[in-house]
PDB file of C-alpha atoms in Angstrom:
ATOM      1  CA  UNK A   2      28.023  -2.275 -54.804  1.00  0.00           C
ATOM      2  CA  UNK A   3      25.477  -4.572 -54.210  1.00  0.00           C
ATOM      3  CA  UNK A   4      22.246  -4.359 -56.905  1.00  0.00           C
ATOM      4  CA  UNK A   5      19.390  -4.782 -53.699  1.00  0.00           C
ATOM      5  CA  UNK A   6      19.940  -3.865 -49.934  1.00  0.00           C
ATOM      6  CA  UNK A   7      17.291  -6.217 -47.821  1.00  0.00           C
ATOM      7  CA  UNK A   8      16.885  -5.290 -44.308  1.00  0.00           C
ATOM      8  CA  UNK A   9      15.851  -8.574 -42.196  1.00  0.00           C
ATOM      9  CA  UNK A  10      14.932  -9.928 -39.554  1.00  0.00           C
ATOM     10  CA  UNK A  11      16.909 -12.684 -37.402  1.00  0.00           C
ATOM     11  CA  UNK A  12      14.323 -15.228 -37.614  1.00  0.00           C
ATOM     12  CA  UNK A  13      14.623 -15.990 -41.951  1.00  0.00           C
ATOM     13  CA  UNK A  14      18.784 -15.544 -41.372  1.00  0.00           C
ATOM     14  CA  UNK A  15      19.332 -19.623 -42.244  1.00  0.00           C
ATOM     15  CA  UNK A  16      16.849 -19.069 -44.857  1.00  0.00           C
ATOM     16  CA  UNK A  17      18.077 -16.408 -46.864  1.00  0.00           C
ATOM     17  CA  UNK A  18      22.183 -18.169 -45.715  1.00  0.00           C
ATOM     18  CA  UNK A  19      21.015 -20.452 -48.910  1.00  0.00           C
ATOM     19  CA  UNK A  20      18.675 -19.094 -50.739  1.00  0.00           C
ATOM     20  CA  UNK A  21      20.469 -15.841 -50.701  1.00  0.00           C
ATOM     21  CA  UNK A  22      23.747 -17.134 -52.948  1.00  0.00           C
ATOM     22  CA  UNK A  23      21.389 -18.966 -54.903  1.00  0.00           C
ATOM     23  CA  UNK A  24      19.223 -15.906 -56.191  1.00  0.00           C
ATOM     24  CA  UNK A  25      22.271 -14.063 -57.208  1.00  0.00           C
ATOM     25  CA  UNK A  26      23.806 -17.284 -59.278  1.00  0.00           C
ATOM     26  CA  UNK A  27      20.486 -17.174 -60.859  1.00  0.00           C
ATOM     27  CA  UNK A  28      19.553 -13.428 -61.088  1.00  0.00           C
ATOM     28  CA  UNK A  29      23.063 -11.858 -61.258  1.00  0.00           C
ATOM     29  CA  UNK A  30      21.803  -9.485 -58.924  1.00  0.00           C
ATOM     30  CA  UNK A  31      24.059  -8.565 -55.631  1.00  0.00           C
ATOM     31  CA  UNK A  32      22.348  -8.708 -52.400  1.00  0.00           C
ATOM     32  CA  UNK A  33      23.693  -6.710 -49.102  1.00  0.00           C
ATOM     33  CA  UNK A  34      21.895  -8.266 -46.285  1.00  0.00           C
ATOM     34  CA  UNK A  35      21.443  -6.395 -42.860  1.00  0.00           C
ATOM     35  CA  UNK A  36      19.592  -8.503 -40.203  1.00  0.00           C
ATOM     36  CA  UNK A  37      17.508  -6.558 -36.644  1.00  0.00           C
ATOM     37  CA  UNK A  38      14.694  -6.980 -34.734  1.00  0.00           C
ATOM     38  CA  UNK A  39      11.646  -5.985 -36.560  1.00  0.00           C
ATOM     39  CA  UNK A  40      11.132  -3.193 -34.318  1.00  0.00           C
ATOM     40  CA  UNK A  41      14.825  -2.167 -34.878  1.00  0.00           C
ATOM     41  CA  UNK A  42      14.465  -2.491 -38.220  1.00  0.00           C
ATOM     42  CA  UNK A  43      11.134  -0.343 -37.815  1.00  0.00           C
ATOM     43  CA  UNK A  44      13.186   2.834 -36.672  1.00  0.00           C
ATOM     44  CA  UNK A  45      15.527   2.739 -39.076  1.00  0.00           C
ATOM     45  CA  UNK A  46      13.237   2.755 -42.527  1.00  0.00           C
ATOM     46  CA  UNK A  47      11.333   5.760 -40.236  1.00  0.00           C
ATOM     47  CA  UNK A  48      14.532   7.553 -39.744  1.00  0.00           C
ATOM     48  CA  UNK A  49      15.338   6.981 -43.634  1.00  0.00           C
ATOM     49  CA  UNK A  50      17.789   4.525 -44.407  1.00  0.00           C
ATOM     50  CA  UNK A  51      17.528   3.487 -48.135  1.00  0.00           C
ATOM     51  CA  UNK A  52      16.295  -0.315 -48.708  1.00  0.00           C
ATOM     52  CA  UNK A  53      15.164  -2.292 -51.466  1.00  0.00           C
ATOM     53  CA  UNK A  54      13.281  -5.102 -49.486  1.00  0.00           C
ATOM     54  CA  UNK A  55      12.681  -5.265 -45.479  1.00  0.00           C
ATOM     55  CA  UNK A  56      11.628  -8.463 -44.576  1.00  0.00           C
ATOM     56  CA  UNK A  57       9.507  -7.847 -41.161  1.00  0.00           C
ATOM     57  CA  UNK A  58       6.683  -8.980 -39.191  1.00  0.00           C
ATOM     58  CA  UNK A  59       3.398  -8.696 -40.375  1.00  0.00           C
ATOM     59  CA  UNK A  60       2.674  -5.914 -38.097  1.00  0.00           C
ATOM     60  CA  UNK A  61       5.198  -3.697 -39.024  1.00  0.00           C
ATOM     61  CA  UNK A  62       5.419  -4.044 -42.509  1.00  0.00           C
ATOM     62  CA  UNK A  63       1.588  -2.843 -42.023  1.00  0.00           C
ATOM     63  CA  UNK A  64       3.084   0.298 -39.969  1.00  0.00           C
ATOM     64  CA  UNK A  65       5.203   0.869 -42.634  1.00  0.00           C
ATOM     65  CA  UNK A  66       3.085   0.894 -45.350  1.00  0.00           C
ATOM     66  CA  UNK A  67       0.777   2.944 -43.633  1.00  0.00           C
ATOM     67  CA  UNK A  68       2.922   5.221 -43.328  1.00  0.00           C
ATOM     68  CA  UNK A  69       4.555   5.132 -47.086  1.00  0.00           C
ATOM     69  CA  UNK A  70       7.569   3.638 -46.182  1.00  0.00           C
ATOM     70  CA  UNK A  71       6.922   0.081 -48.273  1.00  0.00           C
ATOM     71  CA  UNK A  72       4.806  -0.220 -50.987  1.00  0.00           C
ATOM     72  CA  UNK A  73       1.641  -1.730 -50.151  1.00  0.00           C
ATOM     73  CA  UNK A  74       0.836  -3.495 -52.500  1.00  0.00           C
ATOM     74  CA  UNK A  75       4.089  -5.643 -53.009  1.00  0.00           C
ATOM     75  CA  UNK A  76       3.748  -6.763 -49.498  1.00  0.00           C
ATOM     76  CA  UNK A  77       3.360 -10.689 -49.260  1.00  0.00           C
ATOM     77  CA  UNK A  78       3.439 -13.039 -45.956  1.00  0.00           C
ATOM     78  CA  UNK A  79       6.338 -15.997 -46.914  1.00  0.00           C
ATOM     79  CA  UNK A  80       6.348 -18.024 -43.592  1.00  0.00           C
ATOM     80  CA  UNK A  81       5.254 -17.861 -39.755  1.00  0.00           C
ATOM     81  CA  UNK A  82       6.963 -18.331 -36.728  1.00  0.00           C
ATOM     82  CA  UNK A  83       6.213 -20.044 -33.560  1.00  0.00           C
ATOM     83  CA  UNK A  84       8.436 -20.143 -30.004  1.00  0.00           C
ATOM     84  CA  UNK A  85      10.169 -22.483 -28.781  1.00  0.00           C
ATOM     85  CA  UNK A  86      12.742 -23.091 -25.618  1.00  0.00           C
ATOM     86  CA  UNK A  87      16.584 -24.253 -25.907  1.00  0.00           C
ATOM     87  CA  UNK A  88      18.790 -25.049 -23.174  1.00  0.00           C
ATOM     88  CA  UNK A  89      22.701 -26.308 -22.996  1.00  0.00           C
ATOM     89  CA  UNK A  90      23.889 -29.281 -24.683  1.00  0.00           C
ATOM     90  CA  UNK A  91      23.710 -32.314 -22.095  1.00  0.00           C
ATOM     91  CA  UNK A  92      21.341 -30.790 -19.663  1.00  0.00           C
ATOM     92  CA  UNK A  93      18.184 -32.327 -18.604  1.00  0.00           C
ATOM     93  CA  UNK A  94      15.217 -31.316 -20.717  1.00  0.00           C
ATOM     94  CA  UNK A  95      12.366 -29.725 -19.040  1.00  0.00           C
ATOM     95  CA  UNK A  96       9.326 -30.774 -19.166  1.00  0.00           C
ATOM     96  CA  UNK A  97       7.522 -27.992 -21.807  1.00  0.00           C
ATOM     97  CA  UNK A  98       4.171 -30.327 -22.816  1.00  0.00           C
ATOM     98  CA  UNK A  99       1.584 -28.705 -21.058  1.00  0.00           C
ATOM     99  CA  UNK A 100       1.111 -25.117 -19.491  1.00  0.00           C
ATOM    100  CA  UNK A 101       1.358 -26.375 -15.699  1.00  0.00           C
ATOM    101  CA  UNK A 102       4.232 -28.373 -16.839  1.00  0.00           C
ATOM    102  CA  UNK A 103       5.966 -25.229 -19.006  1.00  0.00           C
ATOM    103  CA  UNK A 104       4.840 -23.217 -15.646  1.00  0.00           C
ATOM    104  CA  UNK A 105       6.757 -25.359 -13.373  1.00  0.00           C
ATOM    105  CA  UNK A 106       9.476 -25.469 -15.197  1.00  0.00           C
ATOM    106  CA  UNK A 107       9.889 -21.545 -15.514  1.00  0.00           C
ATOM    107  CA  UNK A 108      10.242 -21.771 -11.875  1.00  0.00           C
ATOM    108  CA  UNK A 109      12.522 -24.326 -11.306  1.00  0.00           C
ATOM    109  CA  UNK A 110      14.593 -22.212 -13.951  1.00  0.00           C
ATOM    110  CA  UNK A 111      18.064 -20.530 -12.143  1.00  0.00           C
ATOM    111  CA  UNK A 112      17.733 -18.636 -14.993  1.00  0.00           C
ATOM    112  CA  UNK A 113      15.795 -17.644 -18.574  1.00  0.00           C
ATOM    113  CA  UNK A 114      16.897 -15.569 -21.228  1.00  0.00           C
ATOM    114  CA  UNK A 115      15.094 -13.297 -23.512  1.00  0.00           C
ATOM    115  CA  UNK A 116      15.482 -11.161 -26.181  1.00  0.00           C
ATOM    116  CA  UNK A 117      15.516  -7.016 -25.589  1.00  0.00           C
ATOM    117  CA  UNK A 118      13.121  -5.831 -27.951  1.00  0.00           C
ATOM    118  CA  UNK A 119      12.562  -8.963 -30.602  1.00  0.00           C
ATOM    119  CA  UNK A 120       8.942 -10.407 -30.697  1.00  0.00           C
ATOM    120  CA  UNK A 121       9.700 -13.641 -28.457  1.00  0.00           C
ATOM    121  CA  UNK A 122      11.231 -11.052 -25.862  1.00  0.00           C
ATOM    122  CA  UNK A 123       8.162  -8.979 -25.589  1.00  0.00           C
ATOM    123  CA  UNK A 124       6.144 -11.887 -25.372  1.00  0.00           C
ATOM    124  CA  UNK A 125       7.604 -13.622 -22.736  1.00  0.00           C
ATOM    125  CA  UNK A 126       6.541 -10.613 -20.507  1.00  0.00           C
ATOM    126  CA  UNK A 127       3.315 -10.872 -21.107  1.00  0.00           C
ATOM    127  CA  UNK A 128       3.518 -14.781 -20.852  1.00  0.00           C
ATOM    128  CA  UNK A 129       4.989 -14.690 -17.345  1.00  0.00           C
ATOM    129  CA  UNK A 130       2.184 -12.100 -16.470  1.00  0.00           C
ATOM    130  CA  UNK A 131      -0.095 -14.562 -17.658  1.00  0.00           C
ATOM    131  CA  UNK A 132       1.040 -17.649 -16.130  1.00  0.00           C
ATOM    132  CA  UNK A 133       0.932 -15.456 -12.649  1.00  0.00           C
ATOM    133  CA  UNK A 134       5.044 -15.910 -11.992  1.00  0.00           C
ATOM    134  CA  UNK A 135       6.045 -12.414 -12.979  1.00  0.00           C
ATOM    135  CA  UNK A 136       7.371 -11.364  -9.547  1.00  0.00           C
ATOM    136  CA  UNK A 137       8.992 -15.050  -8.728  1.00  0.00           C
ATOM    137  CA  UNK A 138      10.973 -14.606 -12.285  1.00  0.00           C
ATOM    138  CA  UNK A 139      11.834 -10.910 -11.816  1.00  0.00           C
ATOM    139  CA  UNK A 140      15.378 -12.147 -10.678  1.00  0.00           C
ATOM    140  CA  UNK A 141      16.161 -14.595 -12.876  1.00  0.00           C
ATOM    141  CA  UNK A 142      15.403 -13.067 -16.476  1.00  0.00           C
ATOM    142  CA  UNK A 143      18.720 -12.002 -18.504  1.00  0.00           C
ATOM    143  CA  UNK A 144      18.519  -9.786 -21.567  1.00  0.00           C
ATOM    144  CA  UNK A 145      19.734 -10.965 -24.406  1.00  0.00           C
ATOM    145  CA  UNK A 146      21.181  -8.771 -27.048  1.00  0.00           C
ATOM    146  CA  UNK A 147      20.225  -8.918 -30.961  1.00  0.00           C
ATOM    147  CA  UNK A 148      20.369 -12.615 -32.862  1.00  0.00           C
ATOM    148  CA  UNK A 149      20.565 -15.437 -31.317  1.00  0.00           C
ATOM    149  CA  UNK A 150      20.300 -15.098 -27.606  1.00  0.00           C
ATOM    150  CA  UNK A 151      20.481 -18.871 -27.194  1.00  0.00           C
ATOM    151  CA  UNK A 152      23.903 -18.726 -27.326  1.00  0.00           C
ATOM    152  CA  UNK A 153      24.244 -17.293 -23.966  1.00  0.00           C
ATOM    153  CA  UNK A 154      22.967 -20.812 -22.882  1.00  0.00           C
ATOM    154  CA  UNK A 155      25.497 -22.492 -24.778  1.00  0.00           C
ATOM    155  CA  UNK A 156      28.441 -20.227 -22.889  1.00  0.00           C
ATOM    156  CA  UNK A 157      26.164 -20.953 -19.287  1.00  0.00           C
ATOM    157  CA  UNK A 158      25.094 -17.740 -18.910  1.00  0.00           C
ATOM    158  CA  UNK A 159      21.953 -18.344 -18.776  1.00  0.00           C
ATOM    159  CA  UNK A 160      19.854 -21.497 -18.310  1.00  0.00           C
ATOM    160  CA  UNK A 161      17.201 -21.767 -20.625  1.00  0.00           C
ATOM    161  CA  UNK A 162      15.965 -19.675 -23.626  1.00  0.00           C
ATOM    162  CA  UNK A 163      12.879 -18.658 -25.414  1.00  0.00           C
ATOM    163  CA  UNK A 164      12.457 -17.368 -28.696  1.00  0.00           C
ATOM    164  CA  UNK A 165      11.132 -17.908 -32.476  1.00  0.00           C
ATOM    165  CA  UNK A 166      12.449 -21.923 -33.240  1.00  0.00           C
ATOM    166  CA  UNK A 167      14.700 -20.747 -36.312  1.00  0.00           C
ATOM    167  CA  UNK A 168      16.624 -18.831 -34.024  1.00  0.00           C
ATOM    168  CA  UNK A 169      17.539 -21.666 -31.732  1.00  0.00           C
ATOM    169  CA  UNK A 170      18.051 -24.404 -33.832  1.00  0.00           C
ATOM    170  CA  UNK A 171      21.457 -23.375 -35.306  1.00  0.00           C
ATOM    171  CA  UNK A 172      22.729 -22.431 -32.072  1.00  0.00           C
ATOM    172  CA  UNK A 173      25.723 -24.751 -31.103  1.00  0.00           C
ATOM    173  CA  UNK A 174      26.094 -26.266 -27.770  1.00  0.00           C
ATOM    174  CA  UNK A 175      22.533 -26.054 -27.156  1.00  0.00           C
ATOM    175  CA  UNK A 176      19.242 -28.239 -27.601  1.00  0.00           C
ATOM    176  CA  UNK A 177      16.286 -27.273 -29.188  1.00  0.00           C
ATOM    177  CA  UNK A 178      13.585 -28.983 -26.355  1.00  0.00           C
ATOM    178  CA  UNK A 179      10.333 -28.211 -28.127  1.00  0.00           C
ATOM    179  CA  UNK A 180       7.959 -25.869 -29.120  1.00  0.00           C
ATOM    180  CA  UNK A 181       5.709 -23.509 -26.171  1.00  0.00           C
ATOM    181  CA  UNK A 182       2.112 -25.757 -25.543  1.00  0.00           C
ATOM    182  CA  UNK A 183      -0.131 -24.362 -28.049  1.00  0.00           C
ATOM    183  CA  UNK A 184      -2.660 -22.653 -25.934  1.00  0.00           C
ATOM    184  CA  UNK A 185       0.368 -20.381 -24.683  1.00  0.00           C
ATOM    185  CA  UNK A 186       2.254 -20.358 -28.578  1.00  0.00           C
ATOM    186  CA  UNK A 187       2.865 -16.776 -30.286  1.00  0.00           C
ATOM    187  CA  UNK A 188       2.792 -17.297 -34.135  1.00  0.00           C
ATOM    188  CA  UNK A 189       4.581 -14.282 -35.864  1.00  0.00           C
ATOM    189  CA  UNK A 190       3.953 -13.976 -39.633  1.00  0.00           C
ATOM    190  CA  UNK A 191       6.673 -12.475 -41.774  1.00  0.00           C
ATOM    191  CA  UNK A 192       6.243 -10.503 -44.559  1.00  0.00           C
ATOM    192  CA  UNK A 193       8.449  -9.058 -46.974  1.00  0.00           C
ATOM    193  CA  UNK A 194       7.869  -5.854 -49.382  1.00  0.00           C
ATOM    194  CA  UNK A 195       9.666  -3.198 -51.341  1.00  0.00           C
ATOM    195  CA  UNK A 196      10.764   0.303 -50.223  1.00  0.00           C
ATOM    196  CA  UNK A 197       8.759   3.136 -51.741  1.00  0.00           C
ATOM    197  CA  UNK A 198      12.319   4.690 -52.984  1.00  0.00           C
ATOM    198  CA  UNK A 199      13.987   1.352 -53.715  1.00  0.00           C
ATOM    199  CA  UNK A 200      16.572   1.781 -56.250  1.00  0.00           C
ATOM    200  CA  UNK A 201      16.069  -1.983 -57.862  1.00  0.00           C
ATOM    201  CA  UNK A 202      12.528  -2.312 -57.929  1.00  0.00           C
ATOM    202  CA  UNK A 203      12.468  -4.716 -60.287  1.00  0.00           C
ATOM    203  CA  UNK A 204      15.183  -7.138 -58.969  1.00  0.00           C
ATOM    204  CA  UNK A 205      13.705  -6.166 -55.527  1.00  0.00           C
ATOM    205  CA  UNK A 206      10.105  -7.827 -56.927  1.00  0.00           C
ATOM    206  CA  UNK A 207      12.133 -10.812 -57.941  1.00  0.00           C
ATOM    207  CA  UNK A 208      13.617 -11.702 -55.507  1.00  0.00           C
ATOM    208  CA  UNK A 209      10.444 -11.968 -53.253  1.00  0.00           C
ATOM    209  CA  UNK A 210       8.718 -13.672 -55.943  1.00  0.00           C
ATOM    210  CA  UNK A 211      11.786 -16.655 -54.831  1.00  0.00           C
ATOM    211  CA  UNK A 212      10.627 -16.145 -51.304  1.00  0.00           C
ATOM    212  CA  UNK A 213       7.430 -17.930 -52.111  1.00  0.00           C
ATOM    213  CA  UNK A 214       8.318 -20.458 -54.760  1.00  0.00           C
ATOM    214  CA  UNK A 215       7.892 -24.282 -53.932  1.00  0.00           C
ATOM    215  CA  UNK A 216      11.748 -24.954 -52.896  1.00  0.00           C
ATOM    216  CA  UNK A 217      11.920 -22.204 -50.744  1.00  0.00           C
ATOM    217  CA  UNK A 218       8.990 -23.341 -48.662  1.00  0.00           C
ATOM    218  CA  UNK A 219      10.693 -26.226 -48.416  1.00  0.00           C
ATOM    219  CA  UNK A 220      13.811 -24.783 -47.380  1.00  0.00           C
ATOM    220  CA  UNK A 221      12.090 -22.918 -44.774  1.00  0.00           C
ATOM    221  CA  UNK A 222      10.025 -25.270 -43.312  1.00  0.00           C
ATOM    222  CA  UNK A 223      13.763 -27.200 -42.721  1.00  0.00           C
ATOM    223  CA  UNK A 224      15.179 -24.260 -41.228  1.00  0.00           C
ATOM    224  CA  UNK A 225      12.039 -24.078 -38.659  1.00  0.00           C
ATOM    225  CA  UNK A 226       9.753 -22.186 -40.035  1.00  0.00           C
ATOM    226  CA  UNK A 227       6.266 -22.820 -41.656  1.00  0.00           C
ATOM    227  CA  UNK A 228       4.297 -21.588 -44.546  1.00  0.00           C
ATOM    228  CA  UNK A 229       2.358 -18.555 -43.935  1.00  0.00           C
ATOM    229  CA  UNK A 230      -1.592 -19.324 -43.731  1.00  0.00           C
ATOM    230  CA  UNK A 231      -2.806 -17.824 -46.884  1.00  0.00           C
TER     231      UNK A 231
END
């Protein structure tokens, strides 16, 4: 039985792939990983499942603690998150360098893929609301389903995706194109923090104390990610 259950989301999967393994040669403590959409991962700590650590957005983790779920004051941003778009392996690249530019190439999109409920997927509603194309994409957005929706490009379902850069880049049969122009970029901070009736709360308190050492920045900053702005 494993010594701390962490509920995650998709976008530090890579990161916790190594560093994961790595804390339990070290610690001798057993993890049991579970990765969802923060949101997703939102219901379930409301409707009671037992966790150690839930590594969330900022924003939730906040929800949570309000609401006694997490203990506040364990609660520590480890990276941030911005979005980025992905399309097949040997396609064209669109042009993505400036907002006209990332507009027109919405457009000229057969088709763009989203997530159902993650951050990015939310987003991009209120993105194509804001770039005024809302009714000219209606037709052409797929839903993705949890993880990595990028790999819907790489089968040709869809033609180009947009979500948080960690979740792109491992995708195979795809290629990362570049992050969103900054004035239309999303940053997400994650956060991580321990259940209020975590079983391990000591191991739990380790482990997110390696979330924020010196070689794990580095390891997430390789997987996509940045350091949270502190």
């Amino acid at each position: 039985m494993a010594d701390i259950k962490i509920l995650s989301t998709h976008a530090v999967q890579e990161v916790l792939g190594e560093l994961g393994p790595q804390f339990e040669r070290v610690s001798g403590v057993d993890l049991a990983i579970d990765y969802d959409p923060a949101n997703a991962l939102k219901r379930t700590i409301e409707a009671g499942t037992p966790f150690d650590v839930a590594i969330v957005t900022r924003t939730v983790i906040d929800e949570l603690a309000l609401k006694g779920k997490v203990r506040r004051e364990t609660c520590r941003d480890i990276c941030r998150s911005g979005l980025g778009v992905a399309v097949r392996q040997g396609a064209a690249a669109p042009d993505i360098a400036t907002v006209d530019a990332f507009r027109r190439s919405l457009l000229a999109a057969h088709s763009l893929v989203r997530s159902t409920e993650g951050t990015s997927g939310l987003y991009v509603e209120t993105l194509l609301d804001a770039l005024a194309i809302a009714d000219a994409m209606r037709g052409k957005i797929v839903l993705g389903p949890s993880g990595r929706i990028a790999e819907l490009v790489a089968r040709g379902e869809a033609e180009m995706a947009v979500q948080q850069i960690p979740e792109l880049l491992p995708v195979k049969g795809v290629q990362y194109v570049g992050p969103l122009p900054e004035q239309l970029q999303l940053w997400t901070v994650f956060a991580a923090g321990i259940g209020s009736t975590a079983n391990n709360p000591t191991a739990a308190r380790a482990f997110i104390e390696a979330l924020v050492t010196p070689s794990a920045v580095a390891l997430f900053k390789a997987k996509g990610l940045e350091p949270a702005l502190r």
